[in-house]
Coordinates of C-alpha atoms in Angstrom, one line a residue:
X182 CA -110.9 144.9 -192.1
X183 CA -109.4 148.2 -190.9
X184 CA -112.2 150.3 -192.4
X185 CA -114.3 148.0 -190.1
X186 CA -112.5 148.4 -187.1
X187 CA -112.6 152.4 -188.2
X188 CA -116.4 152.1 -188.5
X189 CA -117.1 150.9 -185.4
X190 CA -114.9 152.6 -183.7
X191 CA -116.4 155.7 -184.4
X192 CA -119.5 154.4 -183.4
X193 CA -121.4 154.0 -186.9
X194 CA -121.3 150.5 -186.2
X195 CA -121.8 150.6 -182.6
X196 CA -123.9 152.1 -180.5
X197 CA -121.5 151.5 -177.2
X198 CA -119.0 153.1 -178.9
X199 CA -121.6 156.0 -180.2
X200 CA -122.5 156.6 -177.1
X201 CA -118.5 156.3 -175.4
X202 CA -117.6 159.4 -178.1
X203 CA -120.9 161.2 -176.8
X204 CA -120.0 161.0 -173.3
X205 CA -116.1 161.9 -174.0
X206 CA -117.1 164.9 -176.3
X207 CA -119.8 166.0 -173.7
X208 CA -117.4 165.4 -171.0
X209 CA -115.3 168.0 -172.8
X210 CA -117.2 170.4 -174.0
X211 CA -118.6 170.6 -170.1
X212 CA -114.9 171.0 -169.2
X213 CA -114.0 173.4 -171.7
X214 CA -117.0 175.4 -170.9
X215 CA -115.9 175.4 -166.9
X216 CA -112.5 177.0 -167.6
X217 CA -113.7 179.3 -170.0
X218 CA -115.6 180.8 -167.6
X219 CA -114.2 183.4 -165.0
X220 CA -114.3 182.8 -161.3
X221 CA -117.1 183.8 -159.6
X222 CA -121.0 182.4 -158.4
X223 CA -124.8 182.2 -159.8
X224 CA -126.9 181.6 -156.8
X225 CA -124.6 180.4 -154.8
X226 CA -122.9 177.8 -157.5
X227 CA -119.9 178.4 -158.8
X228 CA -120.2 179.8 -162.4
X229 CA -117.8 177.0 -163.3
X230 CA -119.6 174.1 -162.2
X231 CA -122.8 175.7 -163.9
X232 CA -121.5 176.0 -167.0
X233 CA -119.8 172.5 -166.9
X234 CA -123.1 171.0 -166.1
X235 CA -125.0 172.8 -168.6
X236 CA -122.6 172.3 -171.3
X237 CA -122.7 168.6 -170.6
X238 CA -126.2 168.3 -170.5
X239 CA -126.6 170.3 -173.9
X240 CA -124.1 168.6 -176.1
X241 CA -125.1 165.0 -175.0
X242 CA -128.7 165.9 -175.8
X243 CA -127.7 167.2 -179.1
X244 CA -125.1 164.3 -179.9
X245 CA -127.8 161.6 -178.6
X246 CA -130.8 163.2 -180.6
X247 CA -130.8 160.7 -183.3
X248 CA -130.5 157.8 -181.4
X249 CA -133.7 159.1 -179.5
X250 CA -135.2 159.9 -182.8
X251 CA -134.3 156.2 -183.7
X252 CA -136.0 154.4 -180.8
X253 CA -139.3 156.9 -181.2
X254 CA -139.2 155.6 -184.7
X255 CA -138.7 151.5 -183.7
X256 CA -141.4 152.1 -181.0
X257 CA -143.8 154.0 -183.3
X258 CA -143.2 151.1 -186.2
X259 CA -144.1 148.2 -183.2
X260 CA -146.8 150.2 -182.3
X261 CA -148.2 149.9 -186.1
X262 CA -146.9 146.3 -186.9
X263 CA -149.1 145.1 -183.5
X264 CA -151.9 147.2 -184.7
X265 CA -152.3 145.1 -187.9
X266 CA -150.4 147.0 -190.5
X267 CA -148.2 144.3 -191.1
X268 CA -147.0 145.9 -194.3
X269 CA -145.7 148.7 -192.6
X270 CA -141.7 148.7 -192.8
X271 CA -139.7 150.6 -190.2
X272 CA -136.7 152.9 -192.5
X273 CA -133.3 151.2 -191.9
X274 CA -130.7 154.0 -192.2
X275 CA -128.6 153.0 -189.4
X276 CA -125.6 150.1 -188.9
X277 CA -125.2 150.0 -185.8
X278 CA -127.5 147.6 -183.1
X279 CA -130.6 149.8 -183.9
X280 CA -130.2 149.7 -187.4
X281 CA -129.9 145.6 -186.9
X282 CA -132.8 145.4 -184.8
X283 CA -135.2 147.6 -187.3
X284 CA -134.0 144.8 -189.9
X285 CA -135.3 142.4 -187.5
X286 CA -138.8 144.3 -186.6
X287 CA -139.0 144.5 -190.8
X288 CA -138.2 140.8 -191.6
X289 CA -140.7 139.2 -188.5
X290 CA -143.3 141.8 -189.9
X291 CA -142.9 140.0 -193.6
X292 CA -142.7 136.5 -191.9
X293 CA -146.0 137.5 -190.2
X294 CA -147.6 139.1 -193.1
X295 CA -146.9 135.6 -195.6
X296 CA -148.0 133.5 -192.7
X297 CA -151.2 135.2 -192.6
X298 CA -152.0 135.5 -196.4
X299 CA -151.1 131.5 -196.2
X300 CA -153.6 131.2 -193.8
X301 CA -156.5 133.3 -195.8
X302 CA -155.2 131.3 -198.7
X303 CA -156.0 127.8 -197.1
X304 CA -159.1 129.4 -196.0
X305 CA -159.9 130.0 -199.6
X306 CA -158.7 127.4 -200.6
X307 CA -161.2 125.1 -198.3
X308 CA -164.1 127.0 -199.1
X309 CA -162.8 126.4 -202.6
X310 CA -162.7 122.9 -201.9
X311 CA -166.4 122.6 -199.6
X312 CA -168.2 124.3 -202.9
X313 CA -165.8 122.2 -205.3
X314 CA -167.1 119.1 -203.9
X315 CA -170.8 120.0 -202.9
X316 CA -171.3 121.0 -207.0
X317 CA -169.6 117.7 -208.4
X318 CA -170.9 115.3 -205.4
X319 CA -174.7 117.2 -206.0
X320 CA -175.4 116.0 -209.9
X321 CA -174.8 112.2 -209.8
X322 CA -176.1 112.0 -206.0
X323 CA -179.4 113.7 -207.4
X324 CA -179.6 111.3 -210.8
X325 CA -179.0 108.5 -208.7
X326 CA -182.1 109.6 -206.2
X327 CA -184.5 110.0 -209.4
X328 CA -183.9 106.4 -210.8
X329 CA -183.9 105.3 -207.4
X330 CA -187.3 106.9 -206.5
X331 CA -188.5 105.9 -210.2
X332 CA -187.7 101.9 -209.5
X333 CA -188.8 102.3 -206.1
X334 CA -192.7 103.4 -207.5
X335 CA -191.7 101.3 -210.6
X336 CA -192.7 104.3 -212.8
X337 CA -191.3 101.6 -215.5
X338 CA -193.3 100.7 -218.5
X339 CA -191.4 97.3 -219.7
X340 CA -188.6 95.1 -218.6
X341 CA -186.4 97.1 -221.2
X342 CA -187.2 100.6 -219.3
X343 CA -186.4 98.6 -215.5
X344 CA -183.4 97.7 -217.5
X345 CA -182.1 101.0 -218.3
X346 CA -183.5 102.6 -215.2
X347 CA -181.1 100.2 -213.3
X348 CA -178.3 100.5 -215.7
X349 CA -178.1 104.6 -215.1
X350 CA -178.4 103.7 -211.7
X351 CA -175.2 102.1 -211.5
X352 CA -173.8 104.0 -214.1
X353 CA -174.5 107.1 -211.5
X354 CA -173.1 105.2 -208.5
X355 CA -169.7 104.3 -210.4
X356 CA -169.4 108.1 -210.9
X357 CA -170.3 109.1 -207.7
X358 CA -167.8 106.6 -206.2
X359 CA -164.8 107.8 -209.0
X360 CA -165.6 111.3 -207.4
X361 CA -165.3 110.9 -203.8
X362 CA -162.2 108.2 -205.0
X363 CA -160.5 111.2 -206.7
X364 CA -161.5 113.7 -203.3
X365 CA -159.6 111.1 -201.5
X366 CA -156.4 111.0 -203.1
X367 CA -156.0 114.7 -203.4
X368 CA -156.5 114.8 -199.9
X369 CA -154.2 112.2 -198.8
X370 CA -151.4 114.2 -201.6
X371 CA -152.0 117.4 -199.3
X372 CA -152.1 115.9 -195.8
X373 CA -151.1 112.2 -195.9
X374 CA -147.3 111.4 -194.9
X375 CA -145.5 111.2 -198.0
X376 CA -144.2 108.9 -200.6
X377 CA -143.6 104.9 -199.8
X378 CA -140.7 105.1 -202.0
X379 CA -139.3 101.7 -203.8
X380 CA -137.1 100.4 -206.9
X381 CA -139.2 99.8 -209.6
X382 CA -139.1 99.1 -213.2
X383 CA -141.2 101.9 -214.6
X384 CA -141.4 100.5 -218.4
X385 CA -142.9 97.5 -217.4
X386 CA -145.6 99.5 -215.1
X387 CA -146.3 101.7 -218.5
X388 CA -146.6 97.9 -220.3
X389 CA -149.0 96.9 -217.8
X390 CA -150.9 100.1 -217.4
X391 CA -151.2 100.3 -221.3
X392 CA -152.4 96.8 -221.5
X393 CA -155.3 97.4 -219.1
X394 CA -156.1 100.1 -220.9
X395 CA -156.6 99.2 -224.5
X396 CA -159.9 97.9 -224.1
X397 CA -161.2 101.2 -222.7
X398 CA -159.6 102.9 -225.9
X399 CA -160.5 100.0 -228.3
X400 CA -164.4 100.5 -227.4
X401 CA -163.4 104.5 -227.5
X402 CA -162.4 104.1 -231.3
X403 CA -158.4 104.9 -230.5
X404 CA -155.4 103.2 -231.1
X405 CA -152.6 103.1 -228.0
X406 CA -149.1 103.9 -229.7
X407 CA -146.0 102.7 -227.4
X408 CA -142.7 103.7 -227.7
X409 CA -140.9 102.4 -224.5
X410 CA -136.8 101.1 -224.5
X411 CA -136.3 98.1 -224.9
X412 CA -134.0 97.5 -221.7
X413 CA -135.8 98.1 -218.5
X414 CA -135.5 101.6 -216.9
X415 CA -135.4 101.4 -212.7
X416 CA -136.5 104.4 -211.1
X417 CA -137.0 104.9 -206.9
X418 CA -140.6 106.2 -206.6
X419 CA -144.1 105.4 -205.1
X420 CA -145.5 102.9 -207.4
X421 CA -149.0 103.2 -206.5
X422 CA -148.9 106.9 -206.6
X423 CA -147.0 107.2 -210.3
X424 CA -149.3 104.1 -211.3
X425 CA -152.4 106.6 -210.2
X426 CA -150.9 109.5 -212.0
X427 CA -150.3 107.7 -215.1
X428 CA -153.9 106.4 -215.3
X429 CA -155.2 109.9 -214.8
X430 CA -153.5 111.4 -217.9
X431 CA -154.1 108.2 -219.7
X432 CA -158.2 108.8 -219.0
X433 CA -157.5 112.5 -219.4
X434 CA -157.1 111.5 -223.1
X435 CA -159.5 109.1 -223.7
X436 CA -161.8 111.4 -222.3
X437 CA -161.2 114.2 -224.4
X438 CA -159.3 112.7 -227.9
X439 CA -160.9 113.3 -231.3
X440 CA -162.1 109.9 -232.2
X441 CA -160.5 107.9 -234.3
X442 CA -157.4 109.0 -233.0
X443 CA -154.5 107.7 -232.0
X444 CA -152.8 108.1 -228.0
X445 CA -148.9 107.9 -228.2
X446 CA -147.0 106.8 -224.8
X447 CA -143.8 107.3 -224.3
X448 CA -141.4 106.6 -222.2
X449 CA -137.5 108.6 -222.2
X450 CA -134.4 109.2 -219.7
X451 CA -133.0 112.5 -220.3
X452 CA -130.8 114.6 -218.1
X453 CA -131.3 112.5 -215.0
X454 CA -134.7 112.2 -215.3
X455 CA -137.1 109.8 -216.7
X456 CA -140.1 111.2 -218.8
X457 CA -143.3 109.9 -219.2
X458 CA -145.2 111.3 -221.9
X459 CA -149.2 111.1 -223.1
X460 CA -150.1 112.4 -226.6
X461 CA -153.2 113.0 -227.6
X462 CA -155.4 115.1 -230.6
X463 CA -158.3 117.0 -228.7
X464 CA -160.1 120.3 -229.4
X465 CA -157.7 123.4 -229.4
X466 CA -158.1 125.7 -226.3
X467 CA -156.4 129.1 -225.2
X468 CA -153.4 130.0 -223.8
X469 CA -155.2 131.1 -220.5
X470 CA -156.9 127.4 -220.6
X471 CA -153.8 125.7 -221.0
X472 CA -152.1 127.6 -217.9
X473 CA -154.7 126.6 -215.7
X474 CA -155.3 123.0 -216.8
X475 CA -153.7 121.2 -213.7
X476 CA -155.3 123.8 -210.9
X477 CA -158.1 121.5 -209.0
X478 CA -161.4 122.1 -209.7
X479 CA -160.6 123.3 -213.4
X480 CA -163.0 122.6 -216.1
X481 CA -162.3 124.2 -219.7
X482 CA -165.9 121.6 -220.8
X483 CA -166.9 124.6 -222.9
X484 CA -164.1 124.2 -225.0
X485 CA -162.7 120.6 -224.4
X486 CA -165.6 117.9 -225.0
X487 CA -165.5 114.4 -223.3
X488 CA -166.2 112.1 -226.5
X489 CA -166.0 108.7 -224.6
X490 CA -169.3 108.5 -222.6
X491 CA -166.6 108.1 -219.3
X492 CA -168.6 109.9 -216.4
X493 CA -166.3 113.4 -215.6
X494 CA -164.6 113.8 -212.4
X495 CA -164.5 116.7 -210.0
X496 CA -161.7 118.9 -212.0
X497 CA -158.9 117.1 -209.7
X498 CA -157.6 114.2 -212.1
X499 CA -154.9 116.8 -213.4
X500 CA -154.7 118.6 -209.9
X501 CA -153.9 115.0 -208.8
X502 CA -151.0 114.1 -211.3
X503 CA -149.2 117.3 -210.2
X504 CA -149.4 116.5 -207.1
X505 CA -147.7 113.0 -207.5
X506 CA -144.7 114.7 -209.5
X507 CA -143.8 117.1 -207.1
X508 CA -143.8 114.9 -204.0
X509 CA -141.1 113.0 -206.2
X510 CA -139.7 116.1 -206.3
X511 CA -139.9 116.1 -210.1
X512 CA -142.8 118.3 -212.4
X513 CA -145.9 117.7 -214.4
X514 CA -145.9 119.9 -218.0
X515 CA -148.0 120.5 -220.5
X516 CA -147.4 121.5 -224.6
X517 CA -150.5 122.6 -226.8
X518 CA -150.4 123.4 -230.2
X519 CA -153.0 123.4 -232.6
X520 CA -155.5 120.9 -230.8
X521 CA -152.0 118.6 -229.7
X522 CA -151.4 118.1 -226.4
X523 CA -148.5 116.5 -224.7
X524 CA -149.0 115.8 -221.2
X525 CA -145.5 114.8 -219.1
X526 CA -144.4 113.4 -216.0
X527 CA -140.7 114.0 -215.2
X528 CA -139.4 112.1 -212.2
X529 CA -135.4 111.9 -210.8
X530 CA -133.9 109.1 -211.9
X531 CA -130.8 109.4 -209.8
X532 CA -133.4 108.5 -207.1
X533 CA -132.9 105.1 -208.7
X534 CA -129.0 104.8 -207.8

């Protein structure tokens, strides 16, 4: 406390105080000047009151010189920061007010510069989006067109061909409608107003989800594997929203499983958080793949083939699933080794309390 007082006493800290000792030392050094002087005039002035002035004048110029330095520097660093080099950082070597407000000037400059690269990132980000959806909307909307224009001149040969002509018709429009469904629901995750949160029994949504579901992996050639507990396991969350998630990284694996295979949910509270997992044997990809697996838009098809004949989405299913953890304010992960993957969802369960 006392080296405080000390500091800003002698004006380090404070530039009232900088510039009371300025004016004192001036003050004296004019006075000290005049009575050093002998009697006598300079154009009509007393010699005395000449060399008071000037003495005064010189030594507060001299004293003040790095405070004037200072402002020249916080005008010049303005003048750059309004200019649009918002990376430009004014030096801070100062304590006292001047030194606080070029911490200031430095600090709105970095607010201004991350508001700005958030901006060119949304841009991206939409354009992102615009040629995301114009590519996946393009290749079902065109199929569908072709079979449509085919029945329409009935370029069929038999009942059989109308048959399968309709069939990829509708095959196409189910796809196309899963698409913009998926567009939809990533939208609403990044502009819609939030979670309807509600008590709910999550092992008996994973029962339900997984009994739905076996059909789909039946007819796929896989075999579901449970392992839920036995008592039920209430968690505060948006059912229709975890309900969606879970779907998407149960269709994730049918979609890309070795077949036969086996899927293995599971369902664990550890830590305070309740963890639902999908397991799943696919083709092996790459680190780099694996790191970029829940970014919308991402494909790794080169590398990860859909066995089950289920039409592809846009690259959002993933996206989507992340989404849904974090607005719960829990995470999506995922482990791969050796062509394993182990997709989870960890939600708070002290929500639940």
């Amino acid at each position: 406390m006392k080296n405080n007082w000390l500091s800003v006493l002698s004006g380090r800290r404070s530039i009232r105080f900088r510039m009371l000792w300025t004016f004192v030392a001036s003050l004296s050094a004019g006075m000290g000047a005049s009575i050093a002087i002998p009697t006598g005039m300079i154009f009509g002035v007393p010699a005395s009151v000449l060399a008071f002035f000037v003495s005064f004048a010189a030594v507060f110029f001299w004293l003040t010189r790095s405070t004037i330095a200072h402002l020249r520097m916080l005008s010049e660093g303005l003048g750059r920061i309004a200019g649009g080099n918002l990376a430009y950082r004014i030096p801070a070597g100062r304590q006292d007010e001047l030194g606080v407000v070029a911490e200031h000037i430095n600090v709105m400059a970095g607010q201004l510069e991350q508001l700005i690269e958030k901006e060119r990132q949304a841009e991206k980000a939409k354009m992102e989006l615009i040629t995301g959806v114009s590519h996946d909307l393009r290749t079902p909307l065109t199929s569908l067109i072709g079979y449509l224009e085919l029945l329409k001149g009935k370029a069929f040969r038999d009942e059989g061909e109308y048959d399968r002509f309709v069939g990829n018709t509708h095959s196409k429009a189910l796809q196309l409608k899963d698409l913009i469904d998926e567009l939809f629901e990533y939208a609403r995750l990044v502009q819609g107003p939030g979670a309807e949160m509600r008590i709910v029994d999550l092992r008996k949504m994973l029962n339900q989800l997984l009994v739905e579901i076996e059909p789909l992996a039946r007819s796929s050639g896989l075999s579901v594997i449970a392992e839920l507990p036995e008592a039920p396991l209430f968690v505060r969350l948006d059912p229709e929203q975890v309900r969606r998630a879970v779907d998407n990284l149960l269709m994730n694996a049918l979609k890309f499983s070795l077949q036969p295979g086996t899927i293995a949910v599971s369902l664990t509270q550890t830590a305070g958080r309740a963890v639902i997992s999908v397991e799943n044997e696919g083709e092996p990809i790459t680190k780099e793949q694996e790191a970029r697996l829940f970014e919308r838009f991402y494909k790794t098809d080169e590398s990860r083939t859909n066995r089950s004949g289920i039409p592809g989405g846009a690259g959002l299913g993933l996206a989507i699933v992340r989404g849904i953890a974090e607005l719960h304010g829990g995470r999506a992960t995922v482990v791969h080794e050796n062509g394993r993957f182990r997709f989870s969802v960890e939600l708070p369960h002290e929500a639940a309390k």
